[in-house]
XYZ file of C-alpha atoms in Angstrom:
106
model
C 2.983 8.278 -16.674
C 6.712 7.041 -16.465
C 8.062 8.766 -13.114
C 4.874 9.149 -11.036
C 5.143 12.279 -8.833
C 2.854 13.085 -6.377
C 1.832 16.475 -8.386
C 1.595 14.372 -11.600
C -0.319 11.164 -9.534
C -2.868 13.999 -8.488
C -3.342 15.713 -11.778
C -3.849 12.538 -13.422
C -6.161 11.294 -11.106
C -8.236 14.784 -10.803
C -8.460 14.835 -14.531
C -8.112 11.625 -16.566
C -9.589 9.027 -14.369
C -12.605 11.454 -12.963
C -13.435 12.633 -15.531
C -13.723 9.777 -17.938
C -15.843 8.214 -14.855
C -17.844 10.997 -13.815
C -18.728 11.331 -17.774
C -19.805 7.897 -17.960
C -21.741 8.095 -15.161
C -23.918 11.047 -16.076
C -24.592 9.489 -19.129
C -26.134 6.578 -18.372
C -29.215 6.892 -20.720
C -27.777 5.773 -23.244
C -28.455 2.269 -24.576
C -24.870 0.133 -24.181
C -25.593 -3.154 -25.461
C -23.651 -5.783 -24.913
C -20.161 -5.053 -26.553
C -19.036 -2.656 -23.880
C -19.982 -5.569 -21.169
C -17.499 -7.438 -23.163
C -14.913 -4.624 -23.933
C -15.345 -4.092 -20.373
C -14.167 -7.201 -19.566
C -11.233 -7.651 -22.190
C -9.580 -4.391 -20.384
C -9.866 -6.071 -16.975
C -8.104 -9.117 -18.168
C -5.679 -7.285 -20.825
C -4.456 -4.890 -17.937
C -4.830 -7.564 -15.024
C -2.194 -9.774 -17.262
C -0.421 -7.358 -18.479
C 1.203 -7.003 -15.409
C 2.706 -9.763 -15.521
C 5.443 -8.572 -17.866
C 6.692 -5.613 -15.807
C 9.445 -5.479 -13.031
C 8.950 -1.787 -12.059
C 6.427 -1.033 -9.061
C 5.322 1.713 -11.057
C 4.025 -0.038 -14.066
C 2.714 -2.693 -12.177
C 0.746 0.033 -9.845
C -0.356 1.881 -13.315
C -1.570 -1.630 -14.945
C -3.907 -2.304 -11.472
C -5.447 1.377 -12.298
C -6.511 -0.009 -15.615
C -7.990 -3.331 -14.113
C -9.934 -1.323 -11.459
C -11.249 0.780 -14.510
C -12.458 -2.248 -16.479
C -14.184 -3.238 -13.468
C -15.677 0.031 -12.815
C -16.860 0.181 -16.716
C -18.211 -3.058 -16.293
C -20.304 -2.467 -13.008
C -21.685 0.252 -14.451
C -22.681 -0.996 -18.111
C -24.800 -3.473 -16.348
C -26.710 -0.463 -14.786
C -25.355 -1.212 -11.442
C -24.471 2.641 -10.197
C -24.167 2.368 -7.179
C -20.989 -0.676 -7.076
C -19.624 0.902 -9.459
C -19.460 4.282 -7.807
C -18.264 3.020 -4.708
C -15.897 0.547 -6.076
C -14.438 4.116 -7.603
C -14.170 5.727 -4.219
C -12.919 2.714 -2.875
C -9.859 2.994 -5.494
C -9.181 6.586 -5.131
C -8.623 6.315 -1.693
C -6.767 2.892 -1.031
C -4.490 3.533 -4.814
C -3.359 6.780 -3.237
C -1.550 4.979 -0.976
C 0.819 3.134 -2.636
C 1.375 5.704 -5.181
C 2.373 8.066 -3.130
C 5.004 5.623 -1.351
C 6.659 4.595 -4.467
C 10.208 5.177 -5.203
C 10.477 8.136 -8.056
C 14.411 8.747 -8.060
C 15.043 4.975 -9.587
């Protein structure tokens, strides 16, 4: 997503991100051993130091969305639901915010 716009920040967030999310939540049954705990993990730190290396608000905002995933991924391959559900509401609401305030005509 390379010029967020507040269309594109909403379709993205409606689709991608809920939907990957809501699928992972419903199914739960399924037996994830211990690889996704650490795959979980790897994405929080790859994304968390990953930005690092940009300069633009934008990337940096879009690297955070991928740190907040590993975390939600890893809340909720230890079975914990319910952090892991509300640490997703808890980003939707608060990442709207700064999205929605960046600068999109640099």
């Amino acid at each position: 997503m390379e010029g967020p716009t507040p269309v594109s920040a909403f379709l993205h967030a409606a689709s991608m991100i809920t939907a990957g999310v809501y699928f992972f939540f419903v199914f739960t049954f399924f037996d994830f051993s211990n690889w996704f705990v650490i795959l979980s993990i790897f994405t929080t730190f790859f994304f968390s130091l990953n930005a690092f290396n940009f300069f633009d608000l934008k990337r940096i905002i879009a690297s955070s969305t991928g740190s907040q995933l590993g975390y939600i991924y890893f809340f909720l391959s230890l079975n914990l639901l319910y952090c892991g559900i509300l640490l997703f509401t808890f980003h939707a609401i608060f990442k709207s915010f700064p999205v929605l305030c960046v600068d999109t005509t640099a």
